[in-house]
Coordinates of C-alpha atoms in Angstrom, one line a residue:
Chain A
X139 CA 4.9 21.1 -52.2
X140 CA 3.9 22.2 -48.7
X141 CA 2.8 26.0 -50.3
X142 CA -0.8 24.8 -48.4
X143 CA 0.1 25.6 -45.1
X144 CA 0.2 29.7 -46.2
X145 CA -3.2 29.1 -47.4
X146 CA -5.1 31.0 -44.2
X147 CA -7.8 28.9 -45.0
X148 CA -5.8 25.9 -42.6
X149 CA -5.3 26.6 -39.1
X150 CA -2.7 23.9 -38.8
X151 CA -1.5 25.2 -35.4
X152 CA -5.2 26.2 -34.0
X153 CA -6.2 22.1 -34.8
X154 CA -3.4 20.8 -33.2
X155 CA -4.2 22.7 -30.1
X156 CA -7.6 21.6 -29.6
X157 CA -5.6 18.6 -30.1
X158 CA -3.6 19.3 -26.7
X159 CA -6.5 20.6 -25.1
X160 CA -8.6 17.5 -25.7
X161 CA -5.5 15.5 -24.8
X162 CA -4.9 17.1 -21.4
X163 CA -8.2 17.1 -20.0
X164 CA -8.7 13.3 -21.0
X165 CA -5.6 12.5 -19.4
X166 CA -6.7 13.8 -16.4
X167 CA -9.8 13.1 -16.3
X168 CA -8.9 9.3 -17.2
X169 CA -5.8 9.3 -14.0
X170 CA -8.5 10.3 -11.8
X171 CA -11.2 7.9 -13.0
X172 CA -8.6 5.1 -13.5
X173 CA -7.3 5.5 -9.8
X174 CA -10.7 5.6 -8.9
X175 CA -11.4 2.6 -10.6
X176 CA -8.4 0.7 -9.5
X177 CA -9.5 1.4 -5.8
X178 CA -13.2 -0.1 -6.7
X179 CA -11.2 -2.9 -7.8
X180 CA -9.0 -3.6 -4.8
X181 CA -11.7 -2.8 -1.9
X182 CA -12.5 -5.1 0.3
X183 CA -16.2 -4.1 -0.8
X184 CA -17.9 -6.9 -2.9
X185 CA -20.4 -4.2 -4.8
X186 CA -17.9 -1.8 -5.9
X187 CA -15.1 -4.8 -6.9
X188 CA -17.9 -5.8 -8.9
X189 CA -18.7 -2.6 -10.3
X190 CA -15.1 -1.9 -11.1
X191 CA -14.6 -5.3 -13.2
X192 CA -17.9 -5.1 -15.0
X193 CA -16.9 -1.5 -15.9
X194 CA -13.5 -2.4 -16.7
X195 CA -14.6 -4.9 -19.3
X196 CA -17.6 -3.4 -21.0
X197 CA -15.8 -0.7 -21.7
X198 CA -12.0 -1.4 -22.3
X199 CA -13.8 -4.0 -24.8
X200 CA -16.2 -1.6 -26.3
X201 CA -14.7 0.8 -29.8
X202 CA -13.7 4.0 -29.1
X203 CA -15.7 5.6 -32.2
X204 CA -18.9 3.9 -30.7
X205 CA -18.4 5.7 -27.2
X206 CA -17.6 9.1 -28.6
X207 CA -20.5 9.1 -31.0
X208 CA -22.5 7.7 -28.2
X209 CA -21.2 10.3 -26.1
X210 CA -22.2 12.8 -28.7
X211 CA -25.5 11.4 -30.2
X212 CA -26.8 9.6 -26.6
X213 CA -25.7 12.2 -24.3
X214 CA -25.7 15.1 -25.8
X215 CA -28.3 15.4 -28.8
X216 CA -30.8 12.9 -26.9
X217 CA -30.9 13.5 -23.5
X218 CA -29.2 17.0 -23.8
X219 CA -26.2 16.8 -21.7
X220 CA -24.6 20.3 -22.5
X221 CA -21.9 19.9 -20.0
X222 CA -22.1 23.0 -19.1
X223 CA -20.8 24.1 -23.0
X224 CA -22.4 27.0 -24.3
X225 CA -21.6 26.7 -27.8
X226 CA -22.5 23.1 -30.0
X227 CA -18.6 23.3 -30.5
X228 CA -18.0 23.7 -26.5
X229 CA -20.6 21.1 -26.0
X230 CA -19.0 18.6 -28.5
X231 CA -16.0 18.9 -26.8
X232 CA -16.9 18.5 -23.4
X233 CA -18.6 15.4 -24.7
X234 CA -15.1 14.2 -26.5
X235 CA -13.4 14.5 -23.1
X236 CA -15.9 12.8 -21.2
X237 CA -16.0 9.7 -23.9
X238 CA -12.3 9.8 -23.5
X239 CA -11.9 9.7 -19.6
X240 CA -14.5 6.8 -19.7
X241 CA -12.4 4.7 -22.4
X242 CA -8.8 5.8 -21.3
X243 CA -9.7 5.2 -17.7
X244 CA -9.9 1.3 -18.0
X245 CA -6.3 1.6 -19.3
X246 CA -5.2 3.4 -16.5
X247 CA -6.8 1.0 -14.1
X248 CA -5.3 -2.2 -15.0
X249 CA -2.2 -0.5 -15.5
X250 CA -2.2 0.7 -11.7
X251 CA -3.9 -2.5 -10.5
X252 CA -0.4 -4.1 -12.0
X253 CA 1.6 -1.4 -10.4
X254 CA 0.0 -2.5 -6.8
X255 CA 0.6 -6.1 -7.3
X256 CA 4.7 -4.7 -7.5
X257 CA 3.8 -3.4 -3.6
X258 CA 4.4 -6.3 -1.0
X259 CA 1.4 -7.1 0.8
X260 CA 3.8 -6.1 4.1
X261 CA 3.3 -2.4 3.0
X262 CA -0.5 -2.5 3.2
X263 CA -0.1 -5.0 6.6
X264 CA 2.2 -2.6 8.4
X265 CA 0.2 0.6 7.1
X266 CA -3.3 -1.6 8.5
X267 CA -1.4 -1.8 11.8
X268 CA -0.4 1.7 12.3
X269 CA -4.5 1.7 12.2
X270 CA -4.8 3.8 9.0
X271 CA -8.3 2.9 7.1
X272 CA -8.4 1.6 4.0
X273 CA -8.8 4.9 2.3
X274 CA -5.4 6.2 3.9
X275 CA -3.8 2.7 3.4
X276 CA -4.7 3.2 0.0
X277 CA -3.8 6.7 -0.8
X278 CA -0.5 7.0 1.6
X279 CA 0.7 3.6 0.8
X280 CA 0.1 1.5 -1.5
X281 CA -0.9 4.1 -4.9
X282 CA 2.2 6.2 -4.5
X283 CA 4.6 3.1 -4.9
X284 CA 2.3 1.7 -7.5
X285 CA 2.0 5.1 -9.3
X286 CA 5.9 5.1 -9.7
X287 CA 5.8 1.4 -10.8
X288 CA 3.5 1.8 -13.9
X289 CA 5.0 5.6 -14.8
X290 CA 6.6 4.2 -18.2
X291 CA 3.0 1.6 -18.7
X292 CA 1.2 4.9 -18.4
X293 CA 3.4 6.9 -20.9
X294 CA 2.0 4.5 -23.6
X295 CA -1.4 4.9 -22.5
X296 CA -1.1 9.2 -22.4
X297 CA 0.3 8.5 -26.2
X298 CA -2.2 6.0 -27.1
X299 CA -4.9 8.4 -26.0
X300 CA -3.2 11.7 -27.9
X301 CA -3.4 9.4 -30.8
X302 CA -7.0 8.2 -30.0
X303 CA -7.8 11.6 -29.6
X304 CA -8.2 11.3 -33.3
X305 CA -11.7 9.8 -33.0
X306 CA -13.0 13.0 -32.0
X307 CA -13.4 13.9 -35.7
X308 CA -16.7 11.6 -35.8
X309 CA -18.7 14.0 -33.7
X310 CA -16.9 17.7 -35.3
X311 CA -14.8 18.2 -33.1
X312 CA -11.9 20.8 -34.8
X313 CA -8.9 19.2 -33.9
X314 CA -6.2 18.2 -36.0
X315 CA -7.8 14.9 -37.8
X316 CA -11.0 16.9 -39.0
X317 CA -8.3 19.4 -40.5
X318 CA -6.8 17.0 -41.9
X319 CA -9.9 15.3 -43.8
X320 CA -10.9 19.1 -45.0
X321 CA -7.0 19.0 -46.8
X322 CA -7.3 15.6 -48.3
X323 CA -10.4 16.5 -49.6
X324 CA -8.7 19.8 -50.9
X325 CA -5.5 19.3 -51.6
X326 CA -5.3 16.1 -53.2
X327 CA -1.9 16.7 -55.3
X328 CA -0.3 17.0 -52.4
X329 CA -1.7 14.3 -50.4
X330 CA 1.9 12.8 -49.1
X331 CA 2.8 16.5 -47.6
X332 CA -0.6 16.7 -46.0
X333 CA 0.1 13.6 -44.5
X334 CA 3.7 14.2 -43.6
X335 CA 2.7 17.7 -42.2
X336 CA -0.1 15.4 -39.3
X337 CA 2.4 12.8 -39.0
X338 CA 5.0 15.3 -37.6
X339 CA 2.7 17.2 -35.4
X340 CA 1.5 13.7 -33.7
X341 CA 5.4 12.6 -33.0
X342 CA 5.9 16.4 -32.0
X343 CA 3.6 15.7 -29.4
X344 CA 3.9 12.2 -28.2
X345 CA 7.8 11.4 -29.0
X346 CA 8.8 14.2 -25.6
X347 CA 5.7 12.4 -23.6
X348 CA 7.5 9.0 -23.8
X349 CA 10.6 10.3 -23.6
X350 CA 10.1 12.6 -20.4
X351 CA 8.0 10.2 -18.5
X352 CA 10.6 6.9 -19.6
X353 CA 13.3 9.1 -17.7
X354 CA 10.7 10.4 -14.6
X355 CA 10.0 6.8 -14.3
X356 CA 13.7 5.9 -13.6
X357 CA 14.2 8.5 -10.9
X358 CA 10.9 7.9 -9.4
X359 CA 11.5 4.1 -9.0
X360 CA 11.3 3.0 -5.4
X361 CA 14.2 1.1 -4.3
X362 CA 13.7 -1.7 -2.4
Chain B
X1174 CA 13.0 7.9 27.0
X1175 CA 11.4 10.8 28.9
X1176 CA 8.8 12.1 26.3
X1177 CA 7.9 8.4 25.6
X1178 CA 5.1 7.1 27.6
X1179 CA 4.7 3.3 27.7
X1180 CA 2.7 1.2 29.9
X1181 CA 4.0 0.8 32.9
X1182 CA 3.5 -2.1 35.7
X1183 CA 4.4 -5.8 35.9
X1184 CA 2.6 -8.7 35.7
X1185 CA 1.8 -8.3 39.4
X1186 CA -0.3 -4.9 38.9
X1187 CA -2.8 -7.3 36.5
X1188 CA -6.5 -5.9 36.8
X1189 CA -9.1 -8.1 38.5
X1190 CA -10.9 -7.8 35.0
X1191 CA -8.3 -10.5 33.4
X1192 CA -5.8 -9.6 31.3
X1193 CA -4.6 -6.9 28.8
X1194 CA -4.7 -9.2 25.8
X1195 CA -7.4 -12.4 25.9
X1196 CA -8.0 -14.7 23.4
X1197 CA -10.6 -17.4 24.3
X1198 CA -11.0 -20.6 22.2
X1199 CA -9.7 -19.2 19.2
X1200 CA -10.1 -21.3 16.2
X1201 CA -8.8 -20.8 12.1
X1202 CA -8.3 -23.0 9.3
X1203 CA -6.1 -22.3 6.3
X1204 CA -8.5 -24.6 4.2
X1205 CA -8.2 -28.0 5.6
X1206 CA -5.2 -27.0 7.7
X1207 CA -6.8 -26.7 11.2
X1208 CA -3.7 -23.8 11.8
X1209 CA -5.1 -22.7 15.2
X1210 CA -6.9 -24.8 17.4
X1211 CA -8.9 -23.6 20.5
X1212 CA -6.2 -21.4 21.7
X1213 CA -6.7 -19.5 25.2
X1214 CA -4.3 -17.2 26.1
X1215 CA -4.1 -14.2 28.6
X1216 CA -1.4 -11.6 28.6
X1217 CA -1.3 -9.1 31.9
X1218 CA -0.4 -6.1 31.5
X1219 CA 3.7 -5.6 31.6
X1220 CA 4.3 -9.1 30.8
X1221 CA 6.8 -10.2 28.4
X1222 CA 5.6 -13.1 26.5
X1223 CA 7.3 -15.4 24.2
X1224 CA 5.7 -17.9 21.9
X1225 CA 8.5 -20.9 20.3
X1226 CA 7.6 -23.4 18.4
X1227 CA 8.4 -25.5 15.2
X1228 CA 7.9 -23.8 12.3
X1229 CA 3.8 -24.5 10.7
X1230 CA 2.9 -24.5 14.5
X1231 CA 0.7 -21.8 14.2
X1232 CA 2.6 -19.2 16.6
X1233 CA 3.0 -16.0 13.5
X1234 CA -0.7 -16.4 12.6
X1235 CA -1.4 -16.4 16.6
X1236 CA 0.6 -13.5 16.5
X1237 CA -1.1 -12.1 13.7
X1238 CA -4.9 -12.6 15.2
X1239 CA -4.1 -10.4 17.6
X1240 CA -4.6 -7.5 15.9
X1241 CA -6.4 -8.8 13.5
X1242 CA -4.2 -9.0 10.6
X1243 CA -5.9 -12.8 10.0
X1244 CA -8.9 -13.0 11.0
X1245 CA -10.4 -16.0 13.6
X1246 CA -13.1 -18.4 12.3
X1247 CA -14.4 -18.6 16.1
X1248 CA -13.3 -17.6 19.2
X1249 CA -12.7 -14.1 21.0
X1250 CA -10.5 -12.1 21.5
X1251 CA -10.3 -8.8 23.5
X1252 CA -7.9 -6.0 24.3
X1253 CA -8.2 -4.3 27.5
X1254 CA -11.0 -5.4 27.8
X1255 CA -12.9 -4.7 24.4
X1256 CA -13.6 -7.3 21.9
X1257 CA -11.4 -6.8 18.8
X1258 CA -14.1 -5.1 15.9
X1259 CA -14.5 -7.3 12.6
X1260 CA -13.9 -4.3 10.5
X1261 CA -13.8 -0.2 9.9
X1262 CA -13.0 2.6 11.7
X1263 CA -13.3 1.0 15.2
X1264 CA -10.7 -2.0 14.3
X1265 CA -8.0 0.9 13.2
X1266 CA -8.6 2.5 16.1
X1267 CA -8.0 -0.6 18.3
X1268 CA -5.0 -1.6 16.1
X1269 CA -3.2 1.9 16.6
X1270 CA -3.3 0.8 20.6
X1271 CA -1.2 -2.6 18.9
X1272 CA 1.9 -2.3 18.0
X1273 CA 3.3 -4.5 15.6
X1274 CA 6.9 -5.2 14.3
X1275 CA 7.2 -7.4 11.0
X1276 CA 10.2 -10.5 10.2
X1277 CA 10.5 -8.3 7.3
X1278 CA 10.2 -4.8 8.6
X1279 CA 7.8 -3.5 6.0
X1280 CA 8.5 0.1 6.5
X1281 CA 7.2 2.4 3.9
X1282 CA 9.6 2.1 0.9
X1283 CA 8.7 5.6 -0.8
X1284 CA 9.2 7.6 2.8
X1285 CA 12.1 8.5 4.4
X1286 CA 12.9 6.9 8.3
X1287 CA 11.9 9.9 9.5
X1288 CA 8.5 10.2 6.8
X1289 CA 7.7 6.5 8.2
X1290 CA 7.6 7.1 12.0
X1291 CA 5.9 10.4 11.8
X1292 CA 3.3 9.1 9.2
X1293 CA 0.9 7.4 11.9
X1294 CA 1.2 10.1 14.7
X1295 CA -0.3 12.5 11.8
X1296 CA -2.8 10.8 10.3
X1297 CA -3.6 8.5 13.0
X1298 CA -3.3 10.4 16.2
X1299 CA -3.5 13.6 14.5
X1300 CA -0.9 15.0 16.3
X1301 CA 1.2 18.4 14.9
X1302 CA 4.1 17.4 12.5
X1303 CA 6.2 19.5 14.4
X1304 CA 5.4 17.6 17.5
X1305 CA 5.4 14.0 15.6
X1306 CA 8.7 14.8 14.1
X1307 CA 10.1 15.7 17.4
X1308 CA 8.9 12.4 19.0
X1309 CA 10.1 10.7 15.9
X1310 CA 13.5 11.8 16.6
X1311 CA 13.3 11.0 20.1
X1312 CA 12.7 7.6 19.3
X1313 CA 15.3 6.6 16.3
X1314 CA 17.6 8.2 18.9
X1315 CA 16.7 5.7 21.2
X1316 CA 17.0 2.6 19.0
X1317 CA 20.6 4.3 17.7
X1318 CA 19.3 5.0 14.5
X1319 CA 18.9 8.7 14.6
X1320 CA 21.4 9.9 12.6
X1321 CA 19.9 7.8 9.6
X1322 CA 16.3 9.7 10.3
X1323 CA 17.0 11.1 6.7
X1324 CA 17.7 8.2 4.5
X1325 CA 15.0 5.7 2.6
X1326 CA 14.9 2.2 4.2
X1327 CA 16.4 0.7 1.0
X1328 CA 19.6 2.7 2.4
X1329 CA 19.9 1.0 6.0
X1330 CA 21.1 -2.4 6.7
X1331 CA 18.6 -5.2 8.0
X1332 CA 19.2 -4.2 11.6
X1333 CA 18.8 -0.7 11.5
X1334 CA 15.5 -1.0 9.4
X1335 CA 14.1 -3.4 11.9
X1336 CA 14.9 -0.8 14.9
X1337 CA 13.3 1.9 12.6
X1338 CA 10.4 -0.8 12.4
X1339 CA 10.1 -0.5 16.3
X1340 CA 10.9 3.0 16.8
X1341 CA 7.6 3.4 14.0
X1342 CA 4.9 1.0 16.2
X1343 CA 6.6 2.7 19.5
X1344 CA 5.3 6.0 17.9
X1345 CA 2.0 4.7 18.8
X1346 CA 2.1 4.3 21.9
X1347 CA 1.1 1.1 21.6
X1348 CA -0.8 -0.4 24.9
X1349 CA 0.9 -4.2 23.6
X1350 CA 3.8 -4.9 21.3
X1351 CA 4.0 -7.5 18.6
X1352 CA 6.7 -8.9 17.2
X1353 CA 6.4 -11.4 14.5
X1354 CA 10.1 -13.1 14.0
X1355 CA 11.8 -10.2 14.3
X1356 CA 15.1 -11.0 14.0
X1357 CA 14.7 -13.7 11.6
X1358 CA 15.4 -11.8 8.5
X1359 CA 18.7 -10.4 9.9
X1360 CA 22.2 -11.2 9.4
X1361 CA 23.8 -13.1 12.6
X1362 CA 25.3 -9.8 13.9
X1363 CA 22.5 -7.8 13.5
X1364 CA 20.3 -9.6 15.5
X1365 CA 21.9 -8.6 19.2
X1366 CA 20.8 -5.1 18.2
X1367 CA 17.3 -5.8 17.3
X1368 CA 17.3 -7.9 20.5
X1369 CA 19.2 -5.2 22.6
X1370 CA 16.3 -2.7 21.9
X1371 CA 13.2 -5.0 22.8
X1372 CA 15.5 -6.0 26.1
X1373 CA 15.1 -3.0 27.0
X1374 CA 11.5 -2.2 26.0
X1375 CA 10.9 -5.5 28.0
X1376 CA 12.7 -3.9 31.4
X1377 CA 10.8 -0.6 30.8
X1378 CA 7.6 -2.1 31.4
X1379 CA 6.1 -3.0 27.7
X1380 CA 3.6 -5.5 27.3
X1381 CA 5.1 -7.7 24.4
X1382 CA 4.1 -10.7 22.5
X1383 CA 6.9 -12.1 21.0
X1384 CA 7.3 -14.5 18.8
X1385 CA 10.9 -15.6 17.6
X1386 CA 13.2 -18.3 17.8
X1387 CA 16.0 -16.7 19.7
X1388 CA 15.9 -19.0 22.7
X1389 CA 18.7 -16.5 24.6
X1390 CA 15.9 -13.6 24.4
X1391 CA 13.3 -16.1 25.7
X1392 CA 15.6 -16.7 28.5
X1393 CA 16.2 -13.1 29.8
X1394 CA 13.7 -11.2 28.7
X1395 CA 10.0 -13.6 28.8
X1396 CA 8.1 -13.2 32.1
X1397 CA 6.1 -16.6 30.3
X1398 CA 7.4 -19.0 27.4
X1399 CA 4.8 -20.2 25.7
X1400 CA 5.0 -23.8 23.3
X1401 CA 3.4 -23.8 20.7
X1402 CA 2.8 -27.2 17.7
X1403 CA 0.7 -28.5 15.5
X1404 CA -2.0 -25.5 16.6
X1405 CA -1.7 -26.2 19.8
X1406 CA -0.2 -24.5 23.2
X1407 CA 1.3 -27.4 24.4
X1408 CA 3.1 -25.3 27.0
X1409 CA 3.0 -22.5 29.0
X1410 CA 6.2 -21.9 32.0
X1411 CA 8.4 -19.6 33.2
X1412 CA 11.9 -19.7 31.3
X1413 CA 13.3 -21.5 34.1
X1414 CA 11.1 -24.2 34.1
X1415 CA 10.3 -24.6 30.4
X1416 CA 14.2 -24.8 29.4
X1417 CA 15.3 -26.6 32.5
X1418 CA 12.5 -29.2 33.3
X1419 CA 9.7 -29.3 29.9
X1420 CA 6.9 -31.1 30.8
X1421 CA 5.6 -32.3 27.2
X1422 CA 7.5 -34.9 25.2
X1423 CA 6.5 -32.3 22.3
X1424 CA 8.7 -29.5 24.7
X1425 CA 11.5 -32.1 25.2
X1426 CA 11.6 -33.0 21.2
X1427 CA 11.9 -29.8 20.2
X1428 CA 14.0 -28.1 22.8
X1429 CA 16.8 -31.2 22.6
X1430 CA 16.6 -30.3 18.4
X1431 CA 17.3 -26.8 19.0
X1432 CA 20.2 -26.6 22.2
X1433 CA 22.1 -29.8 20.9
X1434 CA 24.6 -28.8 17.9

């Protein structure tokens, strides 16, 4: 039932890393840009709060398919944004991660906008006091107890964007969803194990995630 | 006490220029809540000030305006001698001259005592870690909390966090203390500790603003009580003369509300 995964024709464990690959960099590119994002949001500058919450929307609100091919079609094909990726693999992506960070970074945003209303307001009035600016209030302060506040919220958004990662397929990227369109397509008398085979690699990777960052979360809690 | 300069002089040495601490018809509103009104208030240098009052009267926020944690609606306000900035660099600057001690001590939850009374030394005054961590020590030893220098604030009881609160703004070396009800949070034994340590800031010479309603500390420590209600300071005296002889009916109200049990 599963003989298709000798065929060498199916590099099950080659998709599934460009799978890892494309989840990594989008996770850190969208903790970055969320934390970014979440200090345009709380700054005591009217522009970039607006910025933040117009961004915020449009794009938390917006379908991930539609950004990536965007991404791909916009971007890269139109205005010919390479990235710096040599190859129209490379380039693709490049583009993938960058649709990502965009989309997965309004998630991490509100998340660590939520984790900062956990800080009392006395945290940021004593740092203010000491005479720190609002950049080292922020940074010192105020995001490393909100960072350990939203550690499990942020779990579900790394394994929502693992899953979402997915979505690349629409603009060829090889990870493990475009392999696993070539096997329906191929292999349709053993359609079930095809999908069994995905189904385990996905909870391979995302099952640990949850698990590892459900427990960091409880030893990183700050006691109060 | 020796590494730990603090300003020295009493209310006698005040420079012809007026005091260290002026606020000049200093207005705010809280919506329609008119929470200061026209306040003028001059603090020498070395003086131990007290503000009492009923509670809404306006004395935290007064507190608060000083270094700008609430900001005034008119009004000025200067600190040796410089008008307090709106925003940006320039107002951290001036508040790392201010030292400020919360009711509910605020110190940095994710940092250890130590972390949270070197943390403004470093990336305030730039000064060495080595060197911060020194003075750090120095001063939990001197509020009695050094042997705790390791533990997270979460692990110390009221009192002790408070004194960690102090030793923290002392690392400043703050030009003016503030202290915002600071023994109000604390269990009735823990407050003669608190109290102990800003007794004997007040003998070494510290400029403090103090607002609390611990009429024994307003007794031995203030060099000036000042009455605050409804906004207003109704009045300003020595110890002696506001507890023994208040002028305002306000003064007599509150005073006979608080002494008689």
């Amino acid at each position: 039932m599963f003989d298709f995964l000798h065929n060498p024709q199916y590099d099950v464990l080659g998709a599934f890393w460009t799978t890892v690959q494309l989840a990594l960099w989008s996770a850190a590119g969208s903790l970055v840009w969320g934390t970014v994002l979440a200090g345009m949001r709380v700054s005591p500058v009217p522009l970039m709060r607006a910025f933040g919450t117009a961004y915020v929307n449009v794009v938390r609100n917006t379908p991930l398919t539609l950004l990536i091919i965007a991404c791909s079609l916009g971007l890269g094909q139109t205005l010919g944004v390479t990235l710096g990726g040599g190859t129209f693999d490379q380039t693709g992506f490049r583009l993938a991660v960058l649709g990502f960070a965009a989309y997965t970074g309004t998630f991490v945003c509100e998340a660590l906008r939520s984790g900062i209303n956990t800080v009392p307001p006395g945290q940021a009035e004593a740092a203010r006091a000491l005479g720190l600016s609002f950049f080292q209030v922020l940074t010192l302060v105020v995001l490393p107890q909100a960072f350990r506040a939203v550690i499990a919220p942020l779990a579900n958004v790394l394994i929502a964007l693992t899953k979402n990662t997915t979505v690349a397929s629409a603009i060829g990227v090889a990870e493990a969803s475009l392999l696993m369109k070539e096997m329906i397509e191929n292999e349709a008398d053993a359609l079930f194990a095809v999908f069994a085979v995905f189904a385990f690699g996905f909870t391979v990777l995302t099952l640990p995630t949850g698990l590892l960052l459900g427990w960091t979360a409880k030893r990183m809690a700050v006691k109060r | 006490m020796s590494a730990v300069a603090i300003t020295r002089g009493g209310p006698g040495s005040l420079p012809a220029t007026g005091g260290l601490v002026e606020l000049s018809g200093v207005n705010k509103h809280f919506g329609a809540l008119h929470v200061l009104q026209d306040v003028n208030l001059s603090i020498a240098r070395g003086e131990v000030v007290v503000v009492i009052g009923p509670s809404g009267s306006g004395k935290s926020t007064l507190c608060r305006t000083i270094n700008r944690l609430e900001t005034v609606d008119s009004g000025t306000i200067t600190i040796d001698g410089r008008e307090l900035p709106s925003e940006g660099r320039a107002l951290a600057r001036l508040r790392s001259d201010v030292g400020m001690v919360f009711q509910s001590f605020n110190l940095f939850a994710h940092k250890t005592v130590l972390e949270n009374v070197v943390l403004g030394q470093v990336k305030v005054r730039r000064t060495d870690k080595a060197t911060a961590e020194r003075k750090a020590r120095d001063l939990l030893d001197r509020v009695g909390v050094g042997s705790q220098a390791d533990k997270y604030p979460a692990q110390l009881s009221g009192g002790q966090q408070q004194r960690v609160a102090i030793a923290r703004a002392l690392a400043m070396d703050p030009k003016v203390m503030l202290f915002d009800e600071p023994t109000s949070a604390l269990d009735p034994e823990m407050i003669n500790e608190v109290l102990e340590v800003m007794q004997q800031l007040a003998r070494e010479g510290m400029t403090m603003v103090v607002v609390t309603h611990e009429m024994g500390f307003a007794r031995s420590a203030a060099d000036r009580v000042v009455f605050m209600a409804d906004g207003r300071i109704v009045e300003e005296a020595t110890p002696e003369e506001f507890f023994g002889n208040p002028r305002s009916d306000r003064a007599k109200d509150f005073l006979s509300k608080i002494l008689k049990h």
